[in-house]
Amino acid sequence: MSNPTIHGIIGYTITPFSADGQRVDLDALGRSIDRLINSGVHAIAPLGSTGEGAYLSDAEWDEVSAYSIKKVAKRVPTIVSVSDLTTAKAVRRARYAEEHGADVIMVLPASYWKLSDAEILAHYAAIGDSIGVPIMLYNNPATSGTDMSVELILRIFKQVENVTMVKESTGDIQRMHQLKLQSDVPFYNGCNPLALEAFAAGAKGWCTAAPNLIPQLNLSLYQAVLADDLNKARELFYRQLPLLQFILKGGLPATIKAGLRLTGLEVGNPRLPVFPLGEAGIGQLKALLSSV
Amino acid sequence: MSNPTIHGIIGYTITPFSADGQRVDLDALGRSIDRLINSGVHAIAPLGSTGEGAYLSDAEWDEVSAYSIKKVAKRVPTIVSVSDLTTAKAVRRARYAEEHGADVIMVLPASYWKLSDAEILAHYAAIGDSIGVPIMLYNNPATSGTDMSVELILRIFKQVENVTMVKESTGDIQRMHQLKLQSDVPFYNGCNPLALEAFAAGAKGWCTAAPNLIPQLNLSLYQAVLADDLNKARELFYRQLPLLQFILKGGLPATIKAGLRLTGLEVGNPRLPVFPLGEAGIGQLKALLSSV
Amino acid sequence: MSNPTIHGIIGYTITPFSADGQRVDLDALGRSIDRLINSGVHAIAPLGSTGEGAYLSDAEWDEVSAYSIKKVAKRVPTIVSVSDLTTAKAVRRARYAEEHGADVIMVLPASYWKLSDAEILAHYAAIGDSIGVPIMLYNNPATSGTDMSVELILRIFKQVENVTMVKESTGDIQRMHQLKLQSDVPFYNGCNPLALEAFAAGAKGWCTAAPNLIPQLNLSLYQAVLADDLNKARELFYRQLPLLQFILKGGLPATIKAGLRLTGLEVGNPRLPVFPLGEAGIGQLKALLSSV
Amino acid sequence: MSNPTIHGIIGYTITPFSADGQRVDLDALGRSIDRLINSGVHAIAPLGSTGEGAYLSDAEWDEVSAYSIKKVAKRVPTIVSVSDLTTAKAVRRARYAEEHGADVIMVLPASYWKLSDAEILAHYAAIGDSIGVPIMLYNNPATSGTDMSVELILRIFKQVENVTMVKESTGDIQRMHQLKLQSDVPFYNGCNPLALEAFAAGAKGWCTAAPNLIPQLNLSLYQAVLADDLNKARELFYRQLPLLQFILKGGLPATIKAGLRLTGLEVGNPRLPVFPLGEAGIGQLKALLSSV
């Protein structure tokens, strides 16, 4: 199994829709991908939470997946998020993404009925067995409804060969401490306002939609960490923190799409019931973007 | 708008699958519906949490919806659960169910991204505007990830004309107290171990999958409440409580399907990642069923 | 060990202070006790949460304890609440109360450092060993910071001979269900807005400060339950619920003291940092009292 | 008002008891203070959570307070923790400590009845008005039962002149981010496993009992942060983290007292109901101490 080195700033793409919300706008998607890569991000992650993967039909999901991978064209690694309520559908998506050239598959165990540890492990094993590329395990109880303990994560890491990375989005830095003390699994931060501390704790990368709007600040923070310069990293972090808090609180699809529109790239609105950013929010976002 | 009187024991159906899990077994579904109605339940609710509605493809959902309504054939009211991540898809399902004869539509605001009160209200309004039958609002944060406050529920009740009933499944009896003190909306209990207290607090009905296994006990509890006989209601409640706790803790699809199998009706297993009930659980369930 | 039958409405006393807050006003205390007993409550409980037991000096605590027991004079049982951070001090208070004639000692395991189950058990055992009267175990994590699981409560009940009753104040009715299913320990409700459901679930009594203000409604609810009349119990419960919610939300010492003042019995204010009820609150309380 | 610069490693003292637990062992207390100061800590904090301040009688509290301040003898600043359920008693202790030479008073708003923001503010204002030395506001809901929001903390900071520092012990790094973004109040970390990240976020000091056992590691971490060397700080942090987690989980009085005994300083046991560290725990602690 090839294992690309995933590190640094991992940029999440939005999924642009046509004005009536009915169609995916692939052209706008392509432009947003090019922007991210040109800005210097170290990897591209389509169809994550920001990418409204959960709100797409199967056909749309396939379309966005295949198009994104092709558009990235190996300039950087592509990490495709796969999340579905049934194991069968998650396996199908993982295979589809692998066949179309995904470098890494990210798996969030979505749930309706609460899952036991054994059920989650079996879910990861079934996906792992069906593909040959590495899997980044993704823990985000706020969206998935399933909180994987550090013990469970490490059990999966040991038992499912191609689970080789962990994205932790609980925002609880102690989880990263435990991963570090108890294993050598590379971990990545998925909680924007924890960016500084996650790097301090040894995170290998930061999974974030922020580079759609402020790539240079995101990248500079990572560079300061690599340069072992804590004072500079702190200063850069606090400079971007108000924006990071804003996009988290306002919802990533709504705020990132509004922000891209402000910078001249029309990507449509999120799908209902998620509202687009309101007038007041757009004003705040404008102010935040011009102040950084 | 016709508004059927929904009250008493509202029986939830499972969705039977073929042995390989690939196909819905409509014949078994029909038999399970007949059993429920023959036992005396006051309404039938297909495609709820117990019915694994969230784990079906769109085509399967339509199939189960149409078949269930036809099979019930107005012997009792049919309440079809509609829950989808996008408003557009939820509207489509609600219309489909209405067109096929559903008496009531139950709406749970499923979420991936957390929804604001305004977004939830707009979701209900969009569904309400698109159909002519009554809506039972369903609050169950444990599965939907969205907790609707009593204030929000009453706002929706006031603003969306065909939202005329509330199913409360938080298990917090104080929510029912608030509904009772602040409105005259009929409320229904969706938390099995709260059955006695919800009736004491004035719930008009109990939404439950238990009648698949112990219909007489469920119905007798309701009769005792109607007869104003608290001592008898308490005695009947504690008699069935161990089973109610067991099916809740073990997961309704897994335990109800195992229980139906024990009574001679083969309905297959839940879909992965949800496991079927294990050997130990089947033993416990057998003991519980024979002791009531 | 004598074991008085504790049941029904257990009235909690406030601790009146002089106008400057420096002194306990024993005369007012005596009058409040007489009022409660004359209204018909089945037991008197001094020095509980309502009685600001935690805010008294040792000398004041002893004074209130001895005076209350003497004033009740066995007209009904007296249940003295004993709660202290160290086991040694809790033992001293329990002995003091027993020596002065308390019928029952209520023990809340107050904590600063979180206590393990073994530490809590040892605390109860030490108090139990030092006195000869029954103990009512009191679980109220909201004030004590210690939540005792049903398993722990039943372990203490089995291992400490004179722990013979449980007061449950979490407000979680499922705790009472577990107590009922797993033991024959008499349980008492300490959460005012749960009064109806606790009785429905089989609670033997209701520990409440409300009889200082609305004794007839509290007693009538209990009588309706004894008479097996659920409809009447429900009607009586909802009649008093707004007041029960008000005194809970406003804080019992502040609201009960304000209410007693409204009825002509001056008992001073709570001790700072707890504020007396403000003007707006007094207005609401007046309205609530005149509407019941 | 003189305002000593508090920074770096602020060492918390235990309160030694005689073998029978009845008496404070001032001699042992003196030796533990000398050890801390000789090791290089930047301030001494008696009577905190570790110091079992809440478990002492008033006379003992006065004795420990006066003795500690005298023993420190201005070699470093002394920060005396004052926490009491009533405002009157907290004021008395604050004055006592000031009169005996405390440089800073630390105030934790202990509660039995939940306090409103206005009540907490008035509590701080009353203490602030009664003394002339600076106050470090202390937020630790796990022990006090009162969680002060960042908004409330900043209101108190603005309105009570001598509240000039904040000790944050929730373990939620986002609280520190908010303090930093919204004010220039110096903040200190009171959550041991958050030491690295709190310094990364800009904390001016670390309030900790760990220097009783591993002062060099604690101090080196602070030095690495001052030297802007993130890699070294991270390495030093993970080296001491297992011990920091152990003393937090085991309870500071129990583990620190056991650790001091292992290093030859007998300080007795915690007061019941808090247990001394058991045999297994002592074994783990020994192993942890010898591995760092």
Coordinates of N, CA, C and O in Angstrom, one line a residue, chain A residues 50-114:
Chain A
T50 N -17.8 20.4 5.1 CA -17.9 21.7 4.3 C -18.4 21.4 2.9 O -19.1 22.3 2.4
G51 N -18.1 20.3 2.4 CA -18.5 20.0 1.0 C -19.9 19.5 0.9 O -20.4 19.0 -0.1
E52 N -20.7 19.5 2.0 CA -22.1 19.1 2.0 C -22.3 17.7 1.5 O -23.3 17.4 0.9
G53 N -21.3 16.8 1.7 CA -21.3 15.5 1.2 C -22.6 14.8 1.6 O -23.2 14.0 0.8
A54 N -23.1 15.1 2.8 CA -24.3 14.4 3.3 C -25.5 14.8 2.6 O -26.6 14.2 2.8
Y55 N -25.5 15.9 1.9 CA -26.7 16.5 1.3 C -26.8 16.2 -0.2 O -27.7 16.7 -0.8
L56 N -25.9 15.4 -0.7 CA -25.9 15.1 -2.1 C -26.6 13.8 -2.4 O -26.6 12.8 -1.6
S57 N -27.1 13.6 -3.6 CA -27.6 12.3 -4.0 C -26.4 11.5 -4.4 O -25.3 12.0 -4.5
D58 N -26.6 10.2 -4.5 CA -25.5 9.3 -4.9 C -24.9 9.7 -6.2 O -23.7 9.7 -6.3
A59 N -25.7 10.1 -7.1 CA -25.2 10.5 -8.4 C -24.3 11.7 -8.3 O -23.2 11.8 -8.9
E60 N -24.8 12.7 -7.6 CA -24.1 13.9 -7.4 C -22.7 13.6 -6.6 O -21.7 14.2 -6.9
W61 N -22.8 12.8 -5.6 CA -21.6 12.4 -4.9 C -20.5 11.9 -5.8 O -19.4 12.3 -5.8
D62 N -21.0 10.9 -6.6 CA -20.0 10.3 -7.6 C -19.4 11.4 -8.5 O -18.2 11.4 -8.8
E63 N -20.3 12.3 -9.0 CA -19.9 13.3 -9.9 C -18.8 14.2 -9.3 O -17.7 14.5 -9.9
V64 N -19.1 14.7 -8.1 CA -18.1 15.6 -7.4 C -16.8 14.8 -7.1 O -15.7 15.4 -7.2
S65 N -17.0 13.6 -6.6 CA -15.8 12.8 -6.3 C -14.9 12.7 -7.5 O -13.7 13.0 -7.4
A66 N -15.4 12.2 -8.6 CA -14.6 11.9 -9.8 C -14.0 13.2 -10.3 O -12.8 13.3 -10.6
Y67 N -14.8 14.2 -10.4 CA -14.4 15.5 -10.9 C -13.2 16.1 -10.1 O -12.2 16.6 -10.6
S68 N -13.4 16.1 -8.8 CA -12.4 16.7 -7.9 C -11.1 16.0 -8.0 O -10.0 16.7 -8.1
I69 N -11.1 14.7 -8.0 CA -9.8 13.9 -8.1 C -9.1 14.3 -9.4 O -7.9 14.5 -9.4
K70 N -9.9 14.3 -10.5 CA -9.3 14.5 -11.8 C -8.7 16.0 -11.8 O -7.7 16.2 -12.4
K71 N -9.5 16.9 -11.2 CA -9.1 18.3 -11.3 C -7.8 18.5 -10.5 O -6.9 19.2 -10.9
V72 N -7.7 17.8 -9.3 CA -6.5 18.0 -8.5 C -5.3 17.4 -9.3 O -4.2 18.0 -9.3
A73 N -5.5 16.3 -10.0 CA -4.5 15.7 -10.9 C -3.2 15.5 -10.2 O -2.2 15.8 -10.8
K74 N -3.2 15.0 -9.0 CA -2.0 14.6 -8.3 C -1.1 15.8 -8.0 O 0.1 15.6 -7.6
R75 N -1.5 17.0 -8.2 CA -0.7 18.2 -7.8 C -0.4 18.1 -6.4 O 0.7 18.4 -5.9
V76 N -1.4 17.7 -5.6 CA -1.2 17.4 -4.1 C -2.1 16.2 -3.9 O -2.9 15.8 -4.8
P77 N -2.0 15.5 -2.8 CA -2.8 14.3 -2.5 C -4.3 14.7 -2.4 O -4.6 15.8 -1.9
T78 N -5.2 13.9 -2.8 CA -6.6 14.1 -2.6 C -7.2 13.1 -1.6 O -6.9 11.9 -1.6
I79 N -7.9 13.7 -0.6 CA -8.4 12.9 0.5 C -9.9 12.9 0.4 O -10.5 14.0 0.7
V80 N -10.6 11.9 0.0 CA -12.0 11.9 -0.3 C -12.8 11.4 1.0 O -12.5 10.3 1.5
S81 N -13.7 12.2 1.5 CA -14.5 11.9 2.6 C -15.6 11.0 2.2 O -16.4 11.3 1.3
V82 N -15.8 9.9 3.0 CA -16.8 8.9 2.7 C -17.5 8.7 4.0 O -17.0 8.4 5.0
S83 N -18.8 8.9 3.9 CA -19.6 8.8 5.1 C -21.0 8.4 4.7 O -21.6 9.1 3.9
D84 N -21.5 7.3 5.2 CA -22.8 6.9 4.9 C -23.4 6.1 6.0 O -22.7 5.4 6.7
L85 N -24.7 6.1 6.1 CA -25.3 5.4 7.3 C -25.2 3.9 7.2 O -25.0 3.2 8.2
T86 N -25.2 3.3 6.0 CA -25.0 1.8 5.9 C -23.5 1.5 5.5 O -22.9 2.3 4.8
T87 N -23.1 0.4 6.0 CA -21.7 0.0 5.7 C -21.6 -0.3 4.2 O -20.6 0.1 3.5
A88 N -22.7 -0.9 3.6 CA -22.7 -1.2 2.2 C -22.5 0.1 1.3 O -21.6 0.1 0.4
K89 N -23.2 1.1 1.7 CA -23.0 2.3 0.9 C -21.7 3.0 1.1 O -21.1 3.6 0.2
A90 N -21.2 2.9 2.3 CA -19.9 3.5 2.6 C -18.8 2.8 1.8 O -17.9 3.4 1.2
V91 N -18.9 1.5 1.7 CA -18.0 0.7 1.0 C -18.0 1.0 -0.5 O -17.0 1.2 -1.2
R92 N -19.2 1.2 -1.0 CA -19.4 1.5 -2.4 C -18.7 2.9 -2.7 O -18.0 3.0 -3.7
R93 N -18.9 3.8 -1.9 CA -18.3 5.1 -2.1 C -16.8 5.1 -2.0 O -16.0 5.7 -2.8
A94 N -16.3 4.3 -1.1 CA -14.8 4.2 -0.9 C -14.2 3.6 -2.1 O -13.2 4.1 -2.7
R95 N -14.8 2.5 -2.6 CA -14.3 1.9 -3.8 C -14.4 2.8 -5.0 O -13.4 2.9 -5.8
Y96 N -15.4 3.5 -5.1 CA -15.6 4.5 -6.3 C -14.5 5.5 -6.2 O -13.8 5.8 -7.2
A97 N -14.2 6.1 -5.1 CA -13.2 7.1 -5.0 C -11.8 6.5 -5.3 O -11.0 7.1 -6.0
E98 N -11.5 5.3 -4.7 CA -10.2 4.7 -5.0 C -10.1 4.5 -6.5 O -9.0 4.8 -7.1
E99 N -11.1 3.9 -7.1 CA -11.0 3.6 -8.6 C -10.8 4.9 -9.4 O -10.2 4.9 -10.4
H100 N -11.3 6.0 -8.9 CA -11.1 7.3 -9.6 C -9.8 8.0 -9.2 O -9.6 9.1 -9.6
G101 N -9.0 7.4 -8.3 CA -7.7 8.0 -8.1 C -7.5 8.7 -6.7 O -6.5 9.3 -6.6
A102 N -8.4 8.5 -5.8 CA -8.2 9.1 -4.5 C -7.0 8.6 -3.8 O -6.7 7.4 -3.9
D103 N -6.2 9.4 -3.2 CA -5.0 9.0 -2.5 C -5.3 8.5 -1.1 O -4.6 7.6 -0.6
V104 N -6.3 9.1 -0.5 CA -6.6 8.7 0.9 C -8.2 8.7 1.0 O -8.8 9.6 0.3
I105 N -8.7 7.8 1.8 CA -10.2 7.9 2.0 C -10.4 8.3 3.5 O -9.7 7.7 4.4
M106 N -11.2 9.3 3.7 CA -11.5 9.7 5.1 C -12.9 9.1 5.5 O -13.8 9.2 4.7
V107 N -12.9 8.4 6.6 CA -14.2 7.8 7.0 C -14.7 8.3 8.4 O -14.0 8.2 9.4
L108 N -15.9 8.9 8.3 CA -16.6 9.3 9.5 C -17.8 8.3 9.7 O -18.6 8.1 8.8
P109 N -17.9 7.7 10.9 CA -18.9 6.7 11.1 C -20.2 7.4 11.4 O -20.6 7.5 12.6
A110 N -21.0 7.8 10.4 CA -22.3 8.4 10.6 C -23.2 7.4 11.3 O -23.0 6.2 11.1
S111 N -24.2 7.9 12.0 CA -25.0 7.0 12.7 C -26.4 7.6 12.9 O -26.6 8.8 12.9
Y112 N -27.4 6.7 12.9 CA -28.7 7.1 13.3 C -28.9 6.4 14.6 O -29.0 7.1 15.7
W113 N -28.9 5.1 14.6 CA -28.9 4.4 15.9 C -27.5 4.4 16.4 O -26.5 4.3 15.7
K114 N -27.3 4.7 17.7 CA -26.0 4.7 18.3 C -25.3 3.4 18.0 O -25.9 2.3 18.1

